[in-house]
Structures are given as C-alpha cells and as structure tokens.
Coordinates of C-alpha atoms in Angstrom, one line a residue:
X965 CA 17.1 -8.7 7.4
X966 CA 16.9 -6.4 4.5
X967 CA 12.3 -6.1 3.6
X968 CA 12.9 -4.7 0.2
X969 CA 15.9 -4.0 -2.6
X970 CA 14.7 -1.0 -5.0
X971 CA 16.4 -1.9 -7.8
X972 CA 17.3 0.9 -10.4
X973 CA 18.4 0.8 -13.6
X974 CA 20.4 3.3 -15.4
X975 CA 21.6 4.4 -19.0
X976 CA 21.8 7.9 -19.8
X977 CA 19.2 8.8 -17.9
X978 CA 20.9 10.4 -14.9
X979 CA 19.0 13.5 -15.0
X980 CA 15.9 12.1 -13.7
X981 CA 17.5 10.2 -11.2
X982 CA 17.1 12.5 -8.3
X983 CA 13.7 12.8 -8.2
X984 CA 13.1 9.0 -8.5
X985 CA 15.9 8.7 -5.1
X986 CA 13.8 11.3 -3.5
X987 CA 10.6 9.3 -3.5
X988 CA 12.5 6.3 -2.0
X989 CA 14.9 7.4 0.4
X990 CA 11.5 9.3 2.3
X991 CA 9.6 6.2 2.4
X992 CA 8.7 5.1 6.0
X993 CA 9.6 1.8 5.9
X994 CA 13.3 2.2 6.6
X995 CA 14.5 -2.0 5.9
X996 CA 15.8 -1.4 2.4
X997 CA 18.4 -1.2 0.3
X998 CA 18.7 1.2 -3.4
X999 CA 20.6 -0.5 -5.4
X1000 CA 21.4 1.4 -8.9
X1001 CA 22.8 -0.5 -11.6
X1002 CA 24.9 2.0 -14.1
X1003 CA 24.5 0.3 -17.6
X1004 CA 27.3 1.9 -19.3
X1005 CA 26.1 5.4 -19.0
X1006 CA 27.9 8.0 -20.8
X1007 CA 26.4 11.4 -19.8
X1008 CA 27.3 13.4 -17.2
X1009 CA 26.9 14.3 -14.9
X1010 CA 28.1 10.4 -13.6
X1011 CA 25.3 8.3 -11.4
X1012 CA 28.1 8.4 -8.5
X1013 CA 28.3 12.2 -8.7
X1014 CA 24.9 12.4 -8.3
X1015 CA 24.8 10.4 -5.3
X1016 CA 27.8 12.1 -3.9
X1017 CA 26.2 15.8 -4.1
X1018 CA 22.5 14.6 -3.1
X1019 CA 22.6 11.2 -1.2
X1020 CA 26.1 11.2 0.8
X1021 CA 24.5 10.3 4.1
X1022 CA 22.2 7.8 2.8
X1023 CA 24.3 4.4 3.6
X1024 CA 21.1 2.5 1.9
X1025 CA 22.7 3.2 -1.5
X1026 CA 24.7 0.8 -3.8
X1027 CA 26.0 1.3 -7.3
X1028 CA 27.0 -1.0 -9.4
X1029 CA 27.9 -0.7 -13.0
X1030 CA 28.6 -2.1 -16.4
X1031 CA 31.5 -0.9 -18.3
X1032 CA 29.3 -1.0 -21.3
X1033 CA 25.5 -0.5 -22.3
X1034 CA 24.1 -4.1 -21.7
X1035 CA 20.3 -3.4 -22.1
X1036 CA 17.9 -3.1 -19.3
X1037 CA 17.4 -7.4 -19.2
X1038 CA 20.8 -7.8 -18.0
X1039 CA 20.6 -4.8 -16.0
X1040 CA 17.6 -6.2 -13.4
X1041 CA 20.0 -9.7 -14.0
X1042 CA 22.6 -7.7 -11.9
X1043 CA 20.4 -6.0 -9.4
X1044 CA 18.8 -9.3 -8.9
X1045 CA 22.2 -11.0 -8.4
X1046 CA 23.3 -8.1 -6.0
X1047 CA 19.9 -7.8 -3.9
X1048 CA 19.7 -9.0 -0.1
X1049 CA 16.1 -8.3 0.4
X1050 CA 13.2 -10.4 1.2
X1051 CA 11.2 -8.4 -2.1
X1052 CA 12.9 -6.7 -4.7
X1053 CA 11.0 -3.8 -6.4
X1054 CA 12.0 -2.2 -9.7
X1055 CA 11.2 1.6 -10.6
X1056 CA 12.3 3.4 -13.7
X1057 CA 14.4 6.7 -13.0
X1058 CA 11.7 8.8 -14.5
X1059 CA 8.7 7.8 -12.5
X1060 CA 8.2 7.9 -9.1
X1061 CA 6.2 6.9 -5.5
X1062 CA 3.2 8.5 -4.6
X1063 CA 3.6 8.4 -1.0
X1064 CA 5.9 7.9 1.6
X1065 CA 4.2 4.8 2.9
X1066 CA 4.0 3.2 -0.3
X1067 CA 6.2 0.3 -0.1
X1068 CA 5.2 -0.3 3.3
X1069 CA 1.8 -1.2 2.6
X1070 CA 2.5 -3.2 0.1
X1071 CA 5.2 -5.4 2.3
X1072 CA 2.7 -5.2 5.0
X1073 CA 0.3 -6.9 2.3
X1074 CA 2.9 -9.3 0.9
X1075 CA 3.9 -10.4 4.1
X1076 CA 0.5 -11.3 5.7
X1077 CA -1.1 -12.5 3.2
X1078 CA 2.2 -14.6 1.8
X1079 CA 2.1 -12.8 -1.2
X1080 CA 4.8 -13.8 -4.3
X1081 CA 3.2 -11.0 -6.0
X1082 CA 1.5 -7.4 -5.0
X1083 CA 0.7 -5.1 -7.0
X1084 CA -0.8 -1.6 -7.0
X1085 CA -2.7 1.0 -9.3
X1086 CA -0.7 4.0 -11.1
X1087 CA -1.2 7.5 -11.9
X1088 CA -0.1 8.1 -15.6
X1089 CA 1.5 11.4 -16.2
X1090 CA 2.3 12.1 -19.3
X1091 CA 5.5 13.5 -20.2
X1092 CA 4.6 14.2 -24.3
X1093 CA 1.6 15.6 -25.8
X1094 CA -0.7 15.2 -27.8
X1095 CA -1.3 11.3 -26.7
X1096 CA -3.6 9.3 -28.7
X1097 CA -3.7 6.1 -26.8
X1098 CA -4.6 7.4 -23.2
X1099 CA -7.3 4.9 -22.3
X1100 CA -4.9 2.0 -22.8
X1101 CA -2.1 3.1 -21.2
X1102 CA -4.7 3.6 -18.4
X1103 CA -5.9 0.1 -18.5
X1104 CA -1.9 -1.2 -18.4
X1105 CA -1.7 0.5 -15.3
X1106 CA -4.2 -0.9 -13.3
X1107 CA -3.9 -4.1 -11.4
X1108 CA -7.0 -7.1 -11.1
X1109 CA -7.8 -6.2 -7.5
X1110 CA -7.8 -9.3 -5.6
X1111 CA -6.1 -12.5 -5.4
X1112 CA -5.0 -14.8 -8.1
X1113 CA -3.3 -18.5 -7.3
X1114 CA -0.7 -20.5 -9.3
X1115 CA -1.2 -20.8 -13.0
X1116 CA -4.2 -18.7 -13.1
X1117 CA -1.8 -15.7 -12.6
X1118 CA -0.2 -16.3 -16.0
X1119 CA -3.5 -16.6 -17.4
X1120 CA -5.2 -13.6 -16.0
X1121 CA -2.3 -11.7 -17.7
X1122 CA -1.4 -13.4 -20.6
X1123 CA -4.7 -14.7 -21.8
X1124 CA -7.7 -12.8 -20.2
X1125 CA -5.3 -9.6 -20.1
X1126 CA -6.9 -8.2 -17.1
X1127 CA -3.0 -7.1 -15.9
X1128 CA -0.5 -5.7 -17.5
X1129 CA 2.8 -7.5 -17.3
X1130 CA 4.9 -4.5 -16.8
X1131 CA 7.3 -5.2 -14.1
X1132 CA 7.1 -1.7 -12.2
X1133 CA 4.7 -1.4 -9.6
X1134 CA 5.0 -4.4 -8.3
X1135 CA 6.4 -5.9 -4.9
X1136 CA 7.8 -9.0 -6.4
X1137 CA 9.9 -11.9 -3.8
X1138 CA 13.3 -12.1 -4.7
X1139 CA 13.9 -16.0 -4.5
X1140 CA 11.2 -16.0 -7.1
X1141 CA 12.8 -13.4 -9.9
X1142 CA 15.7 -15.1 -9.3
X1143 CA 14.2 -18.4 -10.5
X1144 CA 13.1 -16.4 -13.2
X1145 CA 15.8 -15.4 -14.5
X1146 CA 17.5 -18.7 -14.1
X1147 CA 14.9 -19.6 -17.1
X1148 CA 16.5 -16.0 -19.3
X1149 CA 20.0 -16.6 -20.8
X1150 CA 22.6 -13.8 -21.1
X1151 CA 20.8 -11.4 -24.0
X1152 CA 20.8 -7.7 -24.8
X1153 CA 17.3 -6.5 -24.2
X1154 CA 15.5 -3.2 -24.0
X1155 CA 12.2 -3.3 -25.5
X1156 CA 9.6 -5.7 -24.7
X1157 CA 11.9 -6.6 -21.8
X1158 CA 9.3 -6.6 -19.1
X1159 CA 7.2 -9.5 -21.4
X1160 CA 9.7 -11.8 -20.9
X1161 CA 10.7 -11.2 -17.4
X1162 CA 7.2 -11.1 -15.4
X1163 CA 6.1 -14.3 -18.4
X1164 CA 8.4 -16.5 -16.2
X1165 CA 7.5 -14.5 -12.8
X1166 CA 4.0 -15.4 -13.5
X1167 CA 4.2 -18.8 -14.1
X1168 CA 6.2 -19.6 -11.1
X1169 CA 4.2 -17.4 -9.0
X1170 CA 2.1 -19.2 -6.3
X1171 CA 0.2 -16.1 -4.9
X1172 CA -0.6 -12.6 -6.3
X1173 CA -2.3 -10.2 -4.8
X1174 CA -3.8 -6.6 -6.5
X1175 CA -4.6 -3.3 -4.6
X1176 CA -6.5 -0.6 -5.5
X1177 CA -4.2 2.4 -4.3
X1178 CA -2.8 4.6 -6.4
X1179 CA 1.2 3.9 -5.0
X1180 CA 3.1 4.7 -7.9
X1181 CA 3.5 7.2 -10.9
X1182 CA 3.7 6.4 -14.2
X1183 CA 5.1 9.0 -16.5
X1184 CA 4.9 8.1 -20.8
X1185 CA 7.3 9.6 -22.9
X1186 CA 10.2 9.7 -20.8
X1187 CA 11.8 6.3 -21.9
X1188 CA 12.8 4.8 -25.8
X1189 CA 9.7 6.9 -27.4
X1190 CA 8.1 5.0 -30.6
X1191 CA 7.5 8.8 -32.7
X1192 CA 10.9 9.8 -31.9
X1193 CA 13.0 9.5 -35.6
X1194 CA 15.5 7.0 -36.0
X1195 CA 18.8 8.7 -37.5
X1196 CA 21.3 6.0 -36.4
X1197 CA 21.6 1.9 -36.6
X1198 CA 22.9 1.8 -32.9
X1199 CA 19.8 3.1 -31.5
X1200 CA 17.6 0.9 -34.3
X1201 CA 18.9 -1.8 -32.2
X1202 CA 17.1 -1.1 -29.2
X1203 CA 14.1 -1.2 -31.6
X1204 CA 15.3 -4.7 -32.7
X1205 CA 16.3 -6.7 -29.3
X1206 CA 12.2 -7.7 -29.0
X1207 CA 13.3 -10.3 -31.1
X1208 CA 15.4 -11.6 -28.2
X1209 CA 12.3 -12.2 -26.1
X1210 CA 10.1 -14.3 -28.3
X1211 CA 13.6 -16.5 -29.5
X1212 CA 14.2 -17.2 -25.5
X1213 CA 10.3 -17.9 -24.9
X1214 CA 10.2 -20.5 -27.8
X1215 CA 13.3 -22.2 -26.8
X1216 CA 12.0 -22.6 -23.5
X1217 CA 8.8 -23.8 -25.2
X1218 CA 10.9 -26.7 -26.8
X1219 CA 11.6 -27.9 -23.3
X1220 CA 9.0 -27.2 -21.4
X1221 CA 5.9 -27.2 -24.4
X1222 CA 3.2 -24.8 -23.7
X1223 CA 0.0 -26.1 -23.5
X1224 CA -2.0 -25.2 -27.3
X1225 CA -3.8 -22.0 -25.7
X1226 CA -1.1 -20.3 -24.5
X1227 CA 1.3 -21.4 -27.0
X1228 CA -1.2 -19.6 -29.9
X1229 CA -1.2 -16.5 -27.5
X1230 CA 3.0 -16.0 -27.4
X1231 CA 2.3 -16.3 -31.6
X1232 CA -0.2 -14.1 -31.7
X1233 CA 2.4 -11.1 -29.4
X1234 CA 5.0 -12.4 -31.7
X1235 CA 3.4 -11.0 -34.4
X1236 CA 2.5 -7.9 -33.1
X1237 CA 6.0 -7.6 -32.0
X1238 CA 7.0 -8.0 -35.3
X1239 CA 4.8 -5.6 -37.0
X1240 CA 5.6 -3.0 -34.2
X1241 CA 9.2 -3.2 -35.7
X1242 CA 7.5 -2.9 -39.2
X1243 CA 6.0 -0.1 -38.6
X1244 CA 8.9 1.9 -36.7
X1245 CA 11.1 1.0 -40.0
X1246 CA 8.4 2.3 -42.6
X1247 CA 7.3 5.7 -40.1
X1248 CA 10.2 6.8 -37.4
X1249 CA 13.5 5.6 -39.4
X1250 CA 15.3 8.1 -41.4
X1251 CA 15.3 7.4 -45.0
X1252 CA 19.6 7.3 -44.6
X1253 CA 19.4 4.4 -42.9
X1254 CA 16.2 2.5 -43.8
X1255 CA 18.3 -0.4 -46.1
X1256 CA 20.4 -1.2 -43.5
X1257 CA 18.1 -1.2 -40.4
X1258 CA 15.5 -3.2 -42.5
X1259 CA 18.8 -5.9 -43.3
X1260 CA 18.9 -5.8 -39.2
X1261 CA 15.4 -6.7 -38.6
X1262 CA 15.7 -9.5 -40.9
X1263 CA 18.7 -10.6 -39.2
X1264 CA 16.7 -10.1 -35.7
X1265 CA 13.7 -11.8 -37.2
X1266 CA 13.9 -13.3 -40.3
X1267 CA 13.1 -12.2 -43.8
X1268 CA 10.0 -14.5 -44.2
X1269 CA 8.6 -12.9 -40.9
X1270 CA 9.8 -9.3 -42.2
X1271 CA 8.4 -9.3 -45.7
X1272 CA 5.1 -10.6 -44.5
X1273 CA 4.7 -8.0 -41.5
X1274 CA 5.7 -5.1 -43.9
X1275 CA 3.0 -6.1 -46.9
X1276 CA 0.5 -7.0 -44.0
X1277 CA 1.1 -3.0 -43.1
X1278 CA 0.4 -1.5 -46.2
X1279 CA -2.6 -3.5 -46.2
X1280 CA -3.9 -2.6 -43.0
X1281 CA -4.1 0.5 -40.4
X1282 CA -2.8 0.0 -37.0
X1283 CA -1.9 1.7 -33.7
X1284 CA 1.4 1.4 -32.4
X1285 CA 0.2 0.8 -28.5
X1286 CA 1.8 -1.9 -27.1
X1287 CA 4.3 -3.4 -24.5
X1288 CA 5.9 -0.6 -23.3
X1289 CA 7.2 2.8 -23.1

C-alpha cells in the first residue's frame, strides 16, 4: 500500500517546480506517490516537459490536469480524488523539505501514535525584502507541540490560535480530507483557501499531533503577493474568491449551527477578510481598473459589507498580515 500521496498543485508556476520534486523524490521513505495537478497552466516550459527532462525514471510521478485555471480549492479536490495513499501531504512548488527523512518521521509519528493529524515546524525564507511582518509569519509557522483530541483541535486553531491553519506542513490521513471536502462544493478558490479546507479537517479530526522539527521550508513572496499592483480584473479575482470561503462556511452553518463562540469567531475572520480586500482595492489596484474591481467585490461580498469595510479603513490603520501568502 501506498504511506503517503504528495500532492502538488500547479498554475504558472512551473519554474519552481524542480526544486520542490527534488526534495521529494530523495526522501527515504520510498512508499509514495507525487501526484501534480496542472491547473490550466499556460507557461512554458509545460509541467510534463519538465518531468520528461528531470524525472523520466521516477515511475512515482502522476500528472493530472485541468484544461482551465480552476483555483487551487479545486486543485487539492482533484489530487484528493486521485490519491491512493494512507496520508496525503500538500507542498507548494516554491517551498521545499528540509531533509530527506522528513516525511518519514512524520508517518512514523502518525502511524504510532494513530495520528489524523501531524504536523511539524518551518523555516521561513523569505523570497522579498524588506518584510515588515516577520514575527507573525514566524508564529504561523510553528505547530502546538503535543497532542490535541477531537474538537479541541478546532479550537486550539480557530479560537486560542495557537496553530496556524495553513494546510502545508502537515501529514494529514486521506479518508479524513476526503470527508472534508465532501462538506466544500464545487467553487473557484485561491486566497484564503487553506481556512476553509483545514476548518472542516479540524473539526473532524480525532487526533493531532505537533513536532518540534524544523521539516519543511517556508518561502514568502513567492505565491499571489498582497504589494504586488493590480493592472487587470482577471487577476482581481483571485483577490476576490475569499468570499467563496466564508459563503460555504455559513451555509454549512445553516445546517450544522455553530455553537455562539465559534460562530462569533468565523464573523470576526469574515471581516478581516473583507477589509483585506478593502485595502488591496484602495493600495495595490491600479487606478484603470479601480470602478470595476470595486463593482466585483460588491458582487463577491455585498455592497453593505463593502461600503462599511472601505469607511472603516479610512478610519483606521491596519496591517495587511493575514491568511496566507
């Protein structure tokens, strides 16, 4: 049987692909399978090409690929639905593993102490400079070391906040992101995507587990960057599909209500989700564009919620440092 599927996801982002493959193919547990979901790239050279020059003889690699760009949610969907493994573990093509042995101490871990859930610490490198915000992106990268059980998982993330809910860097058993998902209809999602994907992880959970080594490498800046400007609406809609994850979340909510502590928490990210997209429009989006990607974010989240983030942000100062990349 198959320990672990790596599961990759790919769009445009080919060029860092090879040193992501390299970190996995020399790990020492040999039981896995790569599997690298294409999401509609368009650069070349092509994800196959790649394999083809660097990875021929490696039979442990799979492609499959979208015809079109279907965001990174429905991207881990598909490696999820294609995976045979006993864990699946996700890595972004421009980080990296530490050490060769790194997944096989953590499936040593998950498998004797019947983890759901391991997860290890991170070395951040980061990619851009000047970065403002280093102490928090060094607190989203470390795990609670130790064992958490059932429900308290979710709450140790989502209410006491003492782990990130970033899905990378964690061994994660594949019967139980597929139940997760089962929970995540058919949406276009690429920011915020990993809050809504480890919030139904951890609540079905029945056993995490945190480590203290440093297994996995973080680098910041190499993903959808919130400084970069904003010229065009197609890639404002990246910045927009967070909407996506709180409209899922509260639907579920009408089914399965929330108890009133953690339902006030998913309102309070909701509106820092919305004022992150506030304050992208009003700093990063070019001034060609603004009417109609402000018209989008209404349409995303509604003018009431809009108007009331955008004169909350005049109002106040913020820091734009949270969820992900």
């Amino acid at each position: 049987m198959i320990k672990i599927s790596v599961i990759i996801p790919v769009f445009n982002t080919q060029h860092e692909l090879t040193q992501c493959l390299e970190s996995i193919v020399s790990q020492t547990i040999q039981d896995i399978e790569i599997i690298i979901v294409d999401d509609g790239s368009e650069n070349k050279p092509t994800v196959k090409e790649i394999i083809k020059k660097n990875f021929k003889k490696d039979k442990r690699i799979k492609i499959l690929k979208h015809s079109i760009n279907e965001g990174l949610t429905e991207s881990r969907r598909t490696g999820i639905t294609g995976a045979c493994g006993e864990y699946i573990f996700f890595i972004d093509t421009d980080d990296k593993l530490n050490s060769n042995d790194a997944l096989e101490k953590m499936y040593d871990i998950a498998i004797n102490k019947n983890a759901d859930i391991v997860q290890c610490c991170t070395d951040v490198d980061f990619v851009q400079a000047p970065i403002d915000n280093t102490k928090y992106y060094e607190k989203a990268t470390r795990p609670y070391i130790g064992e958490l059980n059932e429900i308290e998982i979710f709450k140790n993330c989502y209410s006491e906040n003492k782990h990130p809910w970033y899905i990378w860097g964690k061994l994660l058993k594949r019967t139980l992101c597929i139940k997760a998902m089962s929970f995540i209809p058919e949406t276009y999602c690429v920011m915020s995507e990993d809050f809504l994907l480890y919030f139904f992880i951890s609540r079905n959970a029945q056993r995490y587990i945190g480590i203290p080594e440093k297994l996995y490498c973080y680098r910041v800046g190499g993903g959808i960057s919130t400084s970069n400007q904003i010229t065009s609406l197609e890639k404002w809609k990246s910045h927009c599909s967070s909407a996506s994850v709180f409209t899922i979340i509260f639907l579920y909510n009408k089914q399965n209500p929330l108890d009133e502590e953690t339902y006030k928490i998913i309102v309070a990210y909701t509106q820092i989700a919305v004022l992150r997209s506030v304050m992208r429009l009003e700093t990063t989006v070019s001034a060609e564009i603004k009417d109609a990607a402000k018209e989008m974010l209404c349409e995303a989240w509604g003018t009431n919620m809009v108007e009331k983030a955008l004169e909350f942000y005049h109002n106040n100062e913020t820091k734009d440092n949270l969820f992900d990349k």
